[in-house]
XYZ file of C-alpha atoms in Angstrom:
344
model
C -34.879 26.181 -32.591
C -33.311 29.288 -32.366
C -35.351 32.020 -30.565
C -34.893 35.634 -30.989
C -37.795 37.428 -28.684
C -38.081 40.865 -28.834
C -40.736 40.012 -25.464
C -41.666 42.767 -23.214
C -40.474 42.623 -19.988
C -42.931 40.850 -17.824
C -43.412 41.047 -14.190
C -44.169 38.134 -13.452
C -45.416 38.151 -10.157
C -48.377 40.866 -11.489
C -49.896 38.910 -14.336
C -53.246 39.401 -15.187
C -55.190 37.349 -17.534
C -54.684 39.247 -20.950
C -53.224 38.000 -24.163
C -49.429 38.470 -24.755
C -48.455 37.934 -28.114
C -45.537 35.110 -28.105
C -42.938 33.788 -30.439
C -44.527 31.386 -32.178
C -47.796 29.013 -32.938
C -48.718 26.130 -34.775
C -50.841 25.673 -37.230
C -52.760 23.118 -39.244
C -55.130 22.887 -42.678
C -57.628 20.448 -43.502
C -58.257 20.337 -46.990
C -59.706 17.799 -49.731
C -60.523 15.460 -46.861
C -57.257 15.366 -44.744
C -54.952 17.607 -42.478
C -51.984 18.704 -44.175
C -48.366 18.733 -41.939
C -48.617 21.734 -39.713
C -45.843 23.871 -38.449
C -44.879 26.665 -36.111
C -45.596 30.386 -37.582
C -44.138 33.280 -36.026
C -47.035 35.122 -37.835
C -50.289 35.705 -35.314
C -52.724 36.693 -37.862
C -55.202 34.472 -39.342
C -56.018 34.871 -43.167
C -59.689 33.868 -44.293
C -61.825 33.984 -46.772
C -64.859 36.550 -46.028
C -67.376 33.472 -46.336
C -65.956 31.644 -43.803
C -68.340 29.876 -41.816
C -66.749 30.254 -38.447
C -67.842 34.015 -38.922
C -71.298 34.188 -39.939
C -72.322 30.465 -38.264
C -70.544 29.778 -35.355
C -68.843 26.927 -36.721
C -65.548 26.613 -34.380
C -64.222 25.408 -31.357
C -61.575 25.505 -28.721
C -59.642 24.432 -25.543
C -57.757 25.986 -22.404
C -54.957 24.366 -20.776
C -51.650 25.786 -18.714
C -48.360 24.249 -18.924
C -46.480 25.130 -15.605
C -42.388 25.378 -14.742
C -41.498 23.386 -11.425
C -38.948 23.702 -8.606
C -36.258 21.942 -10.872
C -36.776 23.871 -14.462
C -38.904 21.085 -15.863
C -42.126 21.917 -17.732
C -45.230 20.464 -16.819
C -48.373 20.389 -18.877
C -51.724 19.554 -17.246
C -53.872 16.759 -18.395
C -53.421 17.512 -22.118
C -54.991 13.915 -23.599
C -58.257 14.894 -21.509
C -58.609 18.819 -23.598
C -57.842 16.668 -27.175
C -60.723 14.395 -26.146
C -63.030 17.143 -25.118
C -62.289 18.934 -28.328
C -62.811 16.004 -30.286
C -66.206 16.000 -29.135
C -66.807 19.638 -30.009
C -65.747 19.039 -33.220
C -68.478 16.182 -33.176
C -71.327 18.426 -31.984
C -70.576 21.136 -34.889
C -69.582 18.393 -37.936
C -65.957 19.249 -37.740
C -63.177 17.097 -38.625
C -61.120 16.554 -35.283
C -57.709 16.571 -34.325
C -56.120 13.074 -33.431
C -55.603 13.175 -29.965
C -51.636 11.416 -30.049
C -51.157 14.908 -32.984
C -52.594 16.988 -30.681
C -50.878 16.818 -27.491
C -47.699 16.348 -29.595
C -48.598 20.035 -30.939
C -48.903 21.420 -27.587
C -45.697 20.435 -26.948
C -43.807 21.987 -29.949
C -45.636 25.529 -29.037
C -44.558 25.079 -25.594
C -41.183 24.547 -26.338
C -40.564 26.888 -28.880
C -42.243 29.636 -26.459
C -40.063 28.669 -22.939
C -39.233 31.535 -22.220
C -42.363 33.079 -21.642
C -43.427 30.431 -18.802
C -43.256 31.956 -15.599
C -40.679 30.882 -13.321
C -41.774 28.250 -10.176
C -42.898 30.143 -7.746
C -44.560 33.000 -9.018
C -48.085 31.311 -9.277
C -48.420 32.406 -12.990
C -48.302 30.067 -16.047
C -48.249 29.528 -19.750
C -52.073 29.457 -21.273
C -52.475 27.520 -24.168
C -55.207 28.336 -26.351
C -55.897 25.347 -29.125
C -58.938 26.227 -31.400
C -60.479 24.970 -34.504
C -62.753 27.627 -37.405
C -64.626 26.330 -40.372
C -63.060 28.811 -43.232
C -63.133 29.032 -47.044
C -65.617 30.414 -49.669
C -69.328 29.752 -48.502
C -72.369 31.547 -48.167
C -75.072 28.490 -47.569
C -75.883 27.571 -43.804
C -73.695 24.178 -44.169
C -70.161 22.530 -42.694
C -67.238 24.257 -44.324
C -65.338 22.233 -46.413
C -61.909 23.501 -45.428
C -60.773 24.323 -41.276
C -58.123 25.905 -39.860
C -56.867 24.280 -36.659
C -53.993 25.793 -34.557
C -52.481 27.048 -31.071
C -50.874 30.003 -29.612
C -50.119 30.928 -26.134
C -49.597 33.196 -23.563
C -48.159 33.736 -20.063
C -51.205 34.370 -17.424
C -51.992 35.237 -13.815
C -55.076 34.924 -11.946
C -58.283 35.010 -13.956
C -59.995 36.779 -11.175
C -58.280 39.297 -9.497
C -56.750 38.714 -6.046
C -55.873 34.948 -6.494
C -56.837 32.601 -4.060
C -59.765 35.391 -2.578
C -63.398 34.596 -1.992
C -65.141 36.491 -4.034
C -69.083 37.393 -5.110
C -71.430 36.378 -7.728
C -74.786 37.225 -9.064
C -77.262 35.144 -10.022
C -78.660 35.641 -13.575
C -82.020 35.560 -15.115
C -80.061 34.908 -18.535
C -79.333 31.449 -19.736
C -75.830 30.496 -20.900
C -77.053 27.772 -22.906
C -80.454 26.321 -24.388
C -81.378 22.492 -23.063
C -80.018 19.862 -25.112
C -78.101 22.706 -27.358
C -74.139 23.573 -27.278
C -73.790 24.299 -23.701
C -71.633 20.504 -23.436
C -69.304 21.853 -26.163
C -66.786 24.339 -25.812
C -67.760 26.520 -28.634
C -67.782 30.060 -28.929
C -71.750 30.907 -28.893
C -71.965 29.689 -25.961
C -69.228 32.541 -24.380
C -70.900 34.813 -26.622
C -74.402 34.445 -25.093
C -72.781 35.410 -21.422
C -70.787 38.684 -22.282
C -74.140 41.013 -21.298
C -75.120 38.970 -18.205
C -71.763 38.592 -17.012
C -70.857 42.495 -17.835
C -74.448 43.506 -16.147
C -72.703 41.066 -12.933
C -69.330 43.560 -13.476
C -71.707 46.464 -13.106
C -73.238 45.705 -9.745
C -69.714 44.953 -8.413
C -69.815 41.268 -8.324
C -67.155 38.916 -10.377
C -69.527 37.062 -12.763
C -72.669 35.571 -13.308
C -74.245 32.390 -12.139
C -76.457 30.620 -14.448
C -79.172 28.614 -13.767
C -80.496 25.413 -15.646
C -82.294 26.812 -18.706
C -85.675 24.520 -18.349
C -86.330 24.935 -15.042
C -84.505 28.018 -13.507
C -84.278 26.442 -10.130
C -81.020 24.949 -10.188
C -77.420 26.037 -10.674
C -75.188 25.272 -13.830
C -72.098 27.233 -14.259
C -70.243 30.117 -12.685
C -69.575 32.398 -15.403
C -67.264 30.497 -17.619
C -66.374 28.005 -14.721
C -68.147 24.968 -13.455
C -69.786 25.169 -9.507
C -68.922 22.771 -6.914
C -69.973 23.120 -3.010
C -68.899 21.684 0.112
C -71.796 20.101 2.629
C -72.343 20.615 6.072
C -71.120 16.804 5.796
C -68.066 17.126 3.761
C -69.395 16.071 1.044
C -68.395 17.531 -2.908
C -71.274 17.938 -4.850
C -71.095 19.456 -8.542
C -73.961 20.267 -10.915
C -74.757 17.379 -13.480
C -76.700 18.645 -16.582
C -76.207 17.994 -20.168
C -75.651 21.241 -20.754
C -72.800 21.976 -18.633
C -69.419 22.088 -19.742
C -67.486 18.613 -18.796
C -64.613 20.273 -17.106
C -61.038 18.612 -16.333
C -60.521 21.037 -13.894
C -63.664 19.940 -11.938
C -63.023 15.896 -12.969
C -59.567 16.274 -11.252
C -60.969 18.016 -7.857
C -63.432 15.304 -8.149
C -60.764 12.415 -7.986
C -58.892 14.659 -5.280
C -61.637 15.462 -3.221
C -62.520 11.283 -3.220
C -59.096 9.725 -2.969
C -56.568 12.532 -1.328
C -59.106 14.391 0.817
C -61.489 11.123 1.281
C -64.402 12.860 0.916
C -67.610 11.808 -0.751
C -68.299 12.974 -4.006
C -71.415 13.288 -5.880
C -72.673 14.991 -9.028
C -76.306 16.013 -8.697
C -79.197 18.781 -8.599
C -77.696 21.999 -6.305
C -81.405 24.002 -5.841
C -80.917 27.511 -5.572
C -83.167 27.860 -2.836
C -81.214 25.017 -0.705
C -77.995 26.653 -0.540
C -77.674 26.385 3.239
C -76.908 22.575 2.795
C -73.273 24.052 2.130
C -70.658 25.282 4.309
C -68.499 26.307 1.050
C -68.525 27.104 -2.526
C -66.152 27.526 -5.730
C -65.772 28.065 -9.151
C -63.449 26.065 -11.107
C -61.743 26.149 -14.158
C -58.456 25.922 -16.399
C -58.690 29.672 -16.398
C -60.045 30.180 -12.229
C -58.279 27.419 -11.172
C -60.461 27.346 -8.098
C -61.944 30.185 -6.926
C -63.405 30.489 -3.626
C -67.443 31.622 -3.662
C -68.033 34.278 -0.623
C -71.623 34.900 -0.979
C -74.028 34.769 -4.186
C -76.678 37.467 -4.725
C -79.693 35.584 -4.997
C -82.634 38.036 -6.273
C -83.068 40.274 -3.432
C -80.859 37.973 -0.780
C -77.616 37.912 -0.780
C -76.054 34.007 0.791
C -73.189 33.937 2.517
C -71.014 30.552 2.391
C -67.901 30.442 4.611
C -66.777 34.106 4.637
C -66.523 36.959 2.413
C -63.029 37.145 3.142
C -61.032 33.907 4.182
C -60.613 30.491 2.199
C -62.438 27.604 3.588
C -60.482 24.804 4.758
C -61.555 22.171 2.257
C -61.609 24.599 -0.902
C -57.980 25.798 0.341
C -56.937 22.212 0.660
C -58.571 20.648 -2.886
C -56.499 23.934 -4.342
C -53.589 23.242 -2.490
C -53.511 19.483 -3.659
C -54.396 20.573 -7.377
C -51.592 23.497 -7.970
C -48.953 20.972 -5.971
C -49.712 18.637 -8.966
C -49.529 21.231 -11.378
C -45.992 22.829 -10.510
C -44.625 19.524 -9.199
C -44.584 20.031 -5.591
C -46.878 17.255 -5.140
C -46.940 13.812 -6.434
C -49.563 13.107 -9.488
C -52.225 10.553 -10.409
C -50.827 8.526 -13.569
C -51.671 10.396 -16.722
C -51.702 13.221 -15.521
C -48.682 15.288 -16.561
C -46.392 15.394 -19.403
C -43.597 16.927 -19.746
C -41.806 18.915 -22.364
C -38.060 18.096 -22.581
């Protein structure tokens, strides 16, 4: 395919996360029952009908994901199978037709490839966001499934989510909830994003990087770190992560899992973190497709403010779990089967 950019020039070694319109995207259409044959679109808008129910109900979905260049100019993408499974499962909470996985990572690919040139080069740390997402769309006023969806991706080169990179950096705990119990929260749907713009800007305001959330029932244990997932280190070495049903089942944090278990030979656990026990760990993170990992220096906890390893340096283990993880990513370091493929 012949590509004629008329791309900015990027600096790649400054990248923030912000959206950076690209070449080209693919899209799908399900209609009378079935997906049609989608293709790649140079054209970024999206044309709807005013009744859609993706704008007045909620009724979409979407994914995150990086594709990565390595030492030797080939293209890595991360785990792709494990977002079409996730989003299949979104698609089940909100009655929407999914994507087949095999069509799905086979879509990634043809946006990757027909946007190369805006992956960063190896080295640089940055990489090429993909963004798949599914809306319910045509003519409908009634609170009901849509009839017709629109399913496509676009991407976008990307930097650090939070500023700094691989810094420690400070969170506040809210007295908002991210998601209700047995709701959305599992799903990666948009409402559930929606519902932490005002805690996480009220975070912003009092100079930390994002909200922590707390289980919705209870309020006495963590959930999620913004739009992230939590994990901590024990004084024992041990990786514990939140498990709730309302928590976001991230790959990110399923992959530091298997790391932390079979490369680091740590124990791993998922289980209750109480907010009022936080001195059972020596470290802290946030994780993500987005975060990567980020390193937790302290968490404001009502009037207390907890420090974990420092303010200002890495721990060992969270340096060394994102260590392992980015040397799979870019190729540096051998991977688990299944979990790269690679756009030729």
């Amino acid at each position: 395919m012949q590509n004629n950019s008329n791309k900015p020039k990027l600096d790649w070694d400054t990248l923030g996360f912000s959206y950076i319109k690209t070449d080209y995207r693919f899209i799908d259409r399900f209609k009378e029952g079935q997906w049609e044959e989608g293709a790649l679109t140079t054209d970024n808008k999206l044309h709807i009908s005013e009744g859609s129910p993706a704008l007045h109900y909620g009724q979409q979905c979407f994914e995150g994901m990086k594709a990565y260049r390595t030492k030797d100019g080939t293209i890595n993408i991360f785990r792709p199978f494990e977002n079409a499974k996730r989003m299949r499962r979104s698609c089940e909470r909100l009655l929407m037709p999914y994507y087949p996985e095999d069509a799905f990572v086979e879509a990634v690919k043809k946006v990757v490839k027909a946007n190369e040139e805006f992956i960063p080069p190896y080295g640089t740390g940055s990489a090429l966001y993909i963004r798949p997402f599914m809306i319910g769309v045509g003519d409908n006023i009634g609170l009901k499934p849509a009839e017709e969806y629109l399913f496509s991706i676009f991407v976008t080169p990307v930097g650090s989510y939070f500023k700094g990179g691989l810094k420690p950096s400070n969170f506040y705990v809210s007295t908002y909830d991210r998601a209700a119990p047995k709701g959305t929260g599992a799903a990666k749907v948009g409402g559930n994003y929606a519902a932490s713009l005002l805690p996480g800007k009220e975070a912003k305001e009092r100079q930390f990087s994002d909200a922590v959330y707390l289980d919705p029932a209870t309020h006495t244990k963590i959930e999620e770190v913004g739009a992230a997932n939590f994990f901590g280190i024990t004084q024992e070495d041990t990786f514990i992560t939140p498990q709730s049903p309302s928590i976001l089942n991230s790959i990110t944090k399923r992959s530091l899992m298997w790391l932390a278990e079979n490369r680091l030979n740590m124990e791993v656990k998922e289980g209750d973190i109480y907010i009022d026990e936080l001195d059972r760990f020596k470290e802290a993170g946030a994780c993500g497709t987005a975060a990567v990992v980020s390193p937790i220096g302290g968490l404001q906890v009502e009037n207390d403010f907890h420090v974990f390893y420092s303010e200002n340096e890495v721990g060992p283990v969270t340096r060394a779990l994102y260590n392992e993880l980015t040397g799979i990513q870019f190729g540096d370091i051998k991977a688990p089967e299944g979990w790269i493929e690679t756009v030729s």
